[in-house]
XYZ file of C-alpha atoms in Angstrom:
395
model
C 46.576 -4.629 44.006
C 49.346 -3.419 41.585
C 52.303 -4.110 43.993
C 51.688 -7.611 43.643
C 51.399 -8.039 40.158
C 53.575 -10.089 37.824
C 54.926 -7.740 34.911
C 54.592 -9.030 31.652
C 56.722 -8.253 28.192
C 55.944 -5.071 26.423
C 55.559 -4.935 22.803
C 53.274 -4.735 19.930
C 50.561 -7.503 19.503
C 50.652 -10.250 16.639
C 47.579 -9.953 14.504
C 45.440 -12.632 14.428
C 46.482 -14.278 17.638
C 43.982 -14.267 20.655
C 44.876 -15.085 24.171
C 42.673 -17.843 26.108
C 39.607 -16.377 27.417
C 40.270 -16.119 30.866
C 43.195 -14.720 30.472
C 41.760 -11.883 28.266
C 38.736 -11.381 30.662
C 41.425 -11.047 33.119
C 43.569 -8.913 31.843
C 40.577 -6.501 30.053
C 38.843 -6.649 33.740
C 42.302 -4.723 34.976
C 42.515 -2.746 32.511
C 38.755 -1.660 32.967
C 39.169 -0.499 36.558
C 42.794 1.518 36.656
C 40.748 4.307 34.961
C 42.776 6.575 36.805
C 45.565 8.863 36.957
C 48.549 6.417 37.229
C 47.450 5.225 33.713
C 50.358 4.712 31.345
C 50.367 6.655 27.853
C 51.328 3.046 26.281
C 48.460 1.207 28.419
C 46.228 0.363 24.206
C 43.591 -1.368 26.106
C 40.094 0.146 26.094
C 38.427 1.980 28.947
C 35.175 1.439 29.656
C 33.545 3.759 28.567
C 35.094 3.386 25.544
C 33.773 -0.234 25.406
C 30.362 1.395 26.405
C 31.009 3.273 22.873
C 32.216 0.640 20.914
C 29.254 -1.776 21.955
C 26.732 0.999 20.992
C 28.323 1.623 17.703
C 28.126 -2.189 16.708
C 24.550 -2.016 17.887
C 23.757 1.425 16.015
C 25.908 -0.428 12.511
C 24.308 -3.853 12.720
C 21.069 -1.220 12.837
C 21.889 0.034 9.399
C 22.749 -3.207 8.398
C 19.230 -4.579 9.143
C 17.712 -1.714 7.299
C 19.915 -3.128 4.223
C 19.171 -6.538 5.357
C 15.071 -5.320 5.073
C 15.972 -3.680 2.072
C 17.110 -6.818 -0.021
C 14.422 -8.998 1.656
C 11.908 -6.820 0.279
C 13.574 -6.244 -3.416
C 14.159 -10.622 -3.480
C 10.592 -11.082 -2.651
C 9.141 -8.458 -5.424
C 11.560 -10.232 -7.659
C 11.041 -13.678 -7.264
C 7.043 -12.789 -8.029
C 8.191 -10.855 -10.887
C 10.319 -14.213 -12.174
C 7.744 -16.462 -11.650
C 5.247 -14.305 -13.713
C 7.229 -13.897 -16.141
C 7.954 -17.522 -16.186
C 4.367 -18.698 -16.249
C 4.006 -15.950 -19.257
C 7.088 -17.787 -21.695
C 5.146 -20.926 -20.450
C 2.117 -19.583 -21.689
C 3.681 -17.992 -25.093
C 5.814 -21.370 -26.102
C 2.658 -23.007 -26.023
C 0.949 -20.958 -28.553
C 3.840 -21.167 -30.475
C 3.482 -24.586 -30.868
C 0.079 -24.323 -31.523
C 1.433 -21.905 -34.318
C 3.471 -24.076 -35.587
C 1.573 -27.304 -35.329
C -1.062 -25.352 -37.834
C 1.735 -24.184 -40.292
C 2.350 -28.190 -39.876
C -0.847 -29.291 -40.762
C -0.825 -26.667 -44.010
C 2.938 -28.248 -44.937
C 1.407 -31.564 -44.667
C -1.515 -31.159 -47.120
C 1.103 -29.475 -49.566
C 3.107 -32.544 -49.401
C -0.010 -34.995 -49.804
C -1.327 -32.911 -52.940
C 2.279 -32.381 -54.098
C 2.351 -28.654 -54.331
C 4.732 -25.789 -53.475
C 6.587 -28.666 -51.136
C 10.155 -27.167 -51.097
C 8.829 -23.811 -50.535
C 6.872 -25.160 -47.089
C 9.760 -27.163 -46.139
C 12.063 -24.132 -46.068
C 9.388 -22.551 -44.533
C 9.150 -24.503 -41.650
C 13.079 -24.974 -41.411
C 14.243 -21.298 -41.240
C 15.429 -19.137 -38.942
C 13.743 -16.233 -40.133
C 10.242 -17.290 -41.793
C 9.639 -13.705 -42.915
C 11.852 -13.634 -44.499
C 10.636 -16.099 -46.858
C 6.927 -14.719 -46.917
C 7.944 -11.603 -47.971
C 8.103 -12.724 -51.450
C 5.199 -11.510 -52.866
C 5.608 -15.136 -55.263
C 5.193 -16.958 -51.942
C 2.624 -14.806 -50.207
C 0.523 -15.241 -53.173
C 0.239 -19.077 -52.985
C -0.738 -18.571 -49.212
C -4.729 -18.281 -48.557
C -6.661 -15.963 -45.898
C -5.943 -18.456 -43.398
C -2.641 -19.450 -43.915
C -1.570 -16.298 -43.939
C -2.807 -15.578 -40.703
C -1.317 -18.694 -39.403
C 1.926 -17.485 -40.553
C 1.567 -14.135 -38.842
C 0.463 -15.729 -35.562
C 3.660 -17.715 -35.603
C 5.876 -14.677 -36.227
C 4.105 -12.802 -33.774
C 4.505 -15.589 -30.868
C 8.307 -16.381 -31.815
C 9.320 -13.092 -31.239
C 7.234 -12.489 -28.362
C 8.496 -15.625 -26.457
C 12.226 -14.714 -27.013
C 11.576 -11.356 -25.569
C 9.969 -12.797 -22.239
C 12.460 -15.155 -22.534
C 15.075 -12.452 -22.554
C 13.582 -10.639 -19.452
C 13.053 -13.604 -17.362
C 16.914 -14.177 -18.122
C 17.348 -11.052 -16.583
C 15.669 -11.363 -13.753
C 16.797 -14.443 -12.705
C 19.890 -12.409 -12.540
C 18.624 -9.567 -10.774
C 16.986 -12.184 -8.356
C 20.482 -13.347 -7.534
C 22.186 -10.133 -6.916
C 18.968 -9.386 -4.190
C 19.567 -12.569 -2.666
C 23.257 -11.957 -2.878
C 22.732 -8.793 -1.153
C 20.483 -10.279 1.061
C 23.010 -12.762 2.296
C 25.600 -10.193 3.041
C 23.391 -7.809 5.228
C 22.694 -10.651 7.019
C 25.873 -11.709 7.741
C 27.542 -7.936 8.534
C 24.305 -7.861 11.429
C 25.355 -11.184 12.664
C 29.038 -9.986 12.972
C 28.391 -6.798 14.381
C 26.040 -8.718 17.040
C 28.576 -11.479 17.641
C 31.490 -8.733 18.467
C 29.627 -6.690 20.430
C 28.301 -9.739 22.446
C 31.697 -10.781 22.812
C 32.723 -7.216 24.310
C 30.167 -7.428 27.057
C 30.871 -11.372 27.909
C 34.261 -10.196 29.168
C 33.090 -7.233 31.429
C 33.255 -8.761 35.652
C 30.027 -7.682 37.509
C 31.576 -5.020 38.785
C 31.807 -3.517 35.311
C 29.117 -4.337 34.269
C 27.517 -2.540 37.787
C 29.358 0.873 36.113
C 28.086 0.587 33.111
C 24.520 0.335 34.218
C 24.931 3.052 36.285
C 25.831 5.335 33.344
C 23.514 4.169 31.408
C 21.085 5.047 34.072
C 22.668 8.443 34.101
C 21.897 8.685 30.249
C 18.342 7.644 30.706
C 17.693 10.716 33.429
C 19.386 13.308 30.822
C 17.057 11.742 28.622
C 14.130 12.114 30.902
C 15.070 15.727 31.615
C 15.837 17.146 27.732
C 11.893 15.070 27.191
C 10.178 16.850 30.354
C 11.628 20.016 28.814
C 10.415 19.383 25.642
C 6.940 18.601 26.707
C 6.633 21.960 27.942
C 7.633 23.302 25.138
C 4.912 21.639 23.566
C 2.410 22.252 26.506
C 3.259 26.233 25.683
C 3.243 25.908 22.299
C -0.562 24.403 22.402
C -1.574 26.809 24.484
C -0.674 29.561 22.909
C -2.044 27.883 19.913
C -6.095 27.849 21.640
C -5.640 31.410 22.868
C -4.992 32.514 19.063
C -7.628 30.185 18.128
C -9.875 32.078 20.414
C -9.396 35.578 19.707
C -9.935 34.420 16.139
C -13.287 33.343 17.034
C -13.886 36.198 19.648
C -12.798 38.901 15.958
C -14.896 36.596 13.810
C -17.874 36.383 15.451
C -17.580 40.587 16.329
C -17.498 40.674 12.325
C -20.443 38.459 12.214
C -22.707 40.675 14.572
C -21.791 43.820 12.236
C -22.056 42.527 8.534
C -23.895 39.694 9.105
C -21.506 37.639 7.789
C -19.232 34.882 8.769
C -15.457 33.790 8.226
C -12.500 32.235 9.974
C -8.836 32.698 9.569
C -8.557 30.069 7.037
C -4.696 29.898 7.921
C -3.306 26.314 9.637
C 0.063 24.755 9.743
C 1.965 21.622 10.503
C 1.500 21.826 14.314
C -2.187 22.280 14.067
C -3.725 18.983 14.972
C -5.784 17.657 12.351
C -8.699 15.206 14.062
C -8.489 12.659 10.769
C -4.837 12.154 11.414
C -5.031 12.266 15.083
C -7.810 9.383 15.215
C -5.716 7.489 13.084
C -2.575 8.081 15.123
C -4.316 7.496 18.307
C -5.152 3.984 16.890
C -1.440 3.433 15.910
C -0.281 4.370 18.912
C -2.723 1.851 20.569
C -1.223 -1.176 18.407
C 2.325 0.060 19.598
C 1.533 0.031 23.003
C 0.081 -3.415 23.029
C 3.070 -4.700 21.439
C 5.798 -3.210 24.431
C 7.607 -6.470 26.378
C 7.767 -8.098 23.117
C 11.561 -8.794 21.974
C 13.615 -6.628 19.072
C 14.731 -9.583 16.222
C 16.436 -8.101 13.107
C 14.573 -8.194 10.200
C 11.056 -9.148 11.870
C 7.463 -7.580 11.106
C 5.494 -9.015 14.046
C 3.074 -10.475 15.326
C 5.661 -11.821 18.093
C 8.864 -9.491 17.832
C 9.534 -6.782 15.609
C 13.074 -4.992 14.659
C 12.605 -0.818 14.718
C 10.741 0.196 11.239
C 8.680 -2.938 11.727
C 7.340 -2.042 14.877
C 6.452 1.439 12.914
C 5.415 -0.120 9.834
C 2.688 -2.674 11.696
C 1.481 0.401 14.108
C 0.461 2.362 11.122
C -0.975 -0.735 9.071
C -3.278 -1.046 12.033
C -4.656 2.338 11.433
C -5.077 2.040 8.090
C -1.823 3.931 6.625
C 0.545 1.762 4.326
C 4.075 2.889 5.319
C 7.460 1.340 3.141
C 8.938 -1.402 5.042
C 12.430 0.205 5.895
C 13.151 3.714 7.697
C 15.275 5.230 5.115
C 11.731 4.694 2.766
C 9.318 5.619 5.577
C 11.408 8.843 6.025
C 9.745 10.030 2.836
C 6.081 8.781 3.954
C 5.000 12.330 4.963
C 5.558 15.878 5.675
C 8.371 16.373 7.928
C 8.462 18.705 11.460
C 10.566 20.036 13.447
C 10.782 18.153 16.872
C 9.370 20.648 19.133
C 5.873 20.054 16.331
C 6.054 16.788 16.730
C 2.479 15.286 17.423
C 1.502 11.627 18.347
C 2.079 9.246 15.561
C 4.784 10.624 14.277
C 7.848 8.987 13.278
C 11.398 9.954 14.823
C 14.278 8.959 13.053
C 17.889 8.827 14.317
C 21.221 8.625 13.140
C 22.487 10.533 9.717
C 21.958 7.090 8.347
C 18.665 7.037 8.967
C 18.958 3.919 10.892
C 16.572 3.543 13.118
C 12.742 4.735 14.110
C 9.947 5.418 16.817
C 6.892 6.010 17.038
C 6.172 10.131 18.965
C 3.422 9.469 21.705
C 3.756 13.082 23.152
C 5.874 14.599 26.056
C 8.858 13.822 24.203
C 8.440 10.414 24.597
C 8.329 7.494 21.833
C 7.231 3.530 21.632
C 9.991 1.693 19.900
C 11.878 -1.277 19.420
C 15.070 -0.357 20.361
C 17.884 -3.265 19.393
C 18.893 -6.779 19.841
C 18.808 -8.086 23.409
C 16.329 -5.480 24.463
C 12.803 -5.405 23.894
C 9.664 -2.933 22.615
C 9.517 0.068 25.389
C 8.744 3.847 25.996
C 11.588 5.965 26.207
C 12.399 9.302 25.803
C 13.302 10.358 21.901
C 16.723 12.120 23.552
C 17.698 8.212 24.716
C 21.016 8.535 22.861
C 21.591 12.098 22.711
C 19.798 15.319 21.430
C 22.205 15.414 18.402
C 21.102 11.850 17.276
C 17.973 12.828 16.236
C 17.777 12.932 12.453
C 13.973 14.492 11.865
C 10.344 13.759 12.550
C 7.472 12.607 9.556
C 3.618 12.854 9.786
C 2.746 9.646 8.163
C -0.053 10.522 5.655
């Protein structure tokens, strides 16, 4: 096939210029399958298994981006309530200040009727500071019971307003730094998705036939590093019940000769508990019945869900509030080591913290794992032993 070939100039690349799409598909197809010895030093263009990295990358960063993306959702929405209530409450407070000031109205327009102390009321009314004016005791003498009060209510709502003023100033600017925010998670996912889209458009079948097959190769190391850790676990429990009943065997010996009971008294994080494991089982049900629905970034369900959404509705269903995004949830419990890890509990991946599944034993988890793909089991090992960041008992 290479004998054949036209040569073509050598030298570095212009940035910013592509080549037509069929002529980079071709040219990225060739350079896809000489993968082999007679490679050239010089030959820049990607393998593919360095494509297979680069795509997974973009997947695992517009991950983290949609946790930032979730992030500033949630902080815009508990803002904009926040505005609004503090809106409603300057609403509120301006109209009692004028009320306030209607009455100190009414009071300046009886002086003026009966002639007295009009100059005084006027500047009243006028200044910037009214205090300052009834702090003259010549001036707060004139004033009866009830105008005095009047006065105070007026002072008192002024400054009251022009602080919620102040903080709903604020938070309209807080409001649009989240939404800011907001806007650029959501475009750094879309251009993350978009590239690495664009990557796997210009793969031929034949490529694309590789690539399956090591993904497939991934997903039986997977399988194997689960099997292995289930039994661990299968051990571990074990030996667990035949502690449990020696206990029992001692304590009831103890009982027959005192005539008095006791227990060990002594658990630990990979003793189940049956309050948290009813509850589990229940999230673990809701999980289940959501697999073959699609990942979408940023979504919460009931028709497609993105990774701590899936996590964050399983757990609602039993009753458990978690935080909406994993780097929040990661903190919603006591953390295990993975060979403790129980049904229910949350596996998180990446130093990041960027994505999350739900444990359902045997080293295997429910989870939505990223755009294009849709909710499944798989084995918590799918991308690699050394991916896994830590495990959390929700509760």
């Amino acid at each position: 096939m290479a004998s054949h070939r036209k040569s073509r100039p050598t030298g570095t690349r212009v940035a910013g210029i592509r080549t037509p799409a069929l002529a980079t598909a071709a040219l990225t197809s060739v350079a896809l399958l000489s993968q082999t010895a007679n490679a050239t030093p010089s030959d820049d263009r990607p393998t593919l298994e360095e494509v297979e990295k680069k795509v997974d990358d973009l997947y695992r960063q517009a991950g983290s981006a949609t946790e930032k993306y979730n992030a500033a959702k949630e902080k815009t929405s508990k803002q904009r309530k926040k505005v609004d209530t503090l809106l409603d409450d300057v609403a509120q407070r301006t109209q009692k200040l004028n009320d306030a000031r209607e009455e100190l109205g009414s009071f300046a327009s009886a002086q003026y009727r009966t002639g007295a102390s009009v100059p005084e009321t006027a500047t009243l009314l006028l200044a910037d500071s009214p205090q300052d004016y009834f702090d003259q005791n010549q001036l707060m003498n004139r004033l009866t019971g009830r105008q005095k009060t009047a006065v105070d209510d007026y002072v008192t709502q002024q400054s009251e307003t022009m602080k919620k003023r102040r903080e709903a100033t604020e938070s309209l600017q807080t409001l649009t730094d989240s939404q800011t925010d907001l806007k650029t998670a959501k475009s750094t996912v879309q251009k993350k998705l978009a590239t690495a889209r664009e990557l796997l458009s210009e793969l031929t079948a034949e490529e694309k036939a590789r690539l399956a097959a090591i993904e497939k190769r991934k997903q039986q190391e997977a399988a194997r590093k689960a099997a292995e850790l289930a039994k661990q676990q299968e051990a571990q429990e074990a030996e667990r019940k035949r502690q449990e009943e020696a206990a029992q065997q001692e304590s009831g010996a103890g009982s027959g000769s005192s005539g008095t009971s006791g227990g060990t008294g002594s658990s630990d994080s990979s003793t189940p508990d049956a309050s948290n494991g009813t509850k589990a089982e229940k999230a673990i049900a809701f999980a289940r019945a959501q697999i073959g629905k699609p990942y979408v970034w940023g979504a919460t369900g009931p028709g497609s869900y993105d990774c701590s959404g899936l996590t964050q509705a399983a757990w609602k269903a039993a009753g458990v509030t978690l935080p909406r995004v994993t780097y929040d949830q990661v903190n919603a419990g006591t953390t295990v080591s993975v060979s403790q890890a129980q049904p229910g509990d949350l596996v998180f991946f990446y130093d990041d913290i960027s994505h999350v599944g739900l444990y359902i034993g045997d080293g295997m988890m429910i989870h939505a794992p990223k755009p294009g793909a849709y909710v499944r089991e798989e084995s918590i090992f799918y991308d690699g032993e050394s991916s896994i960041h830590s495990v959390v008992r929700p509760g």
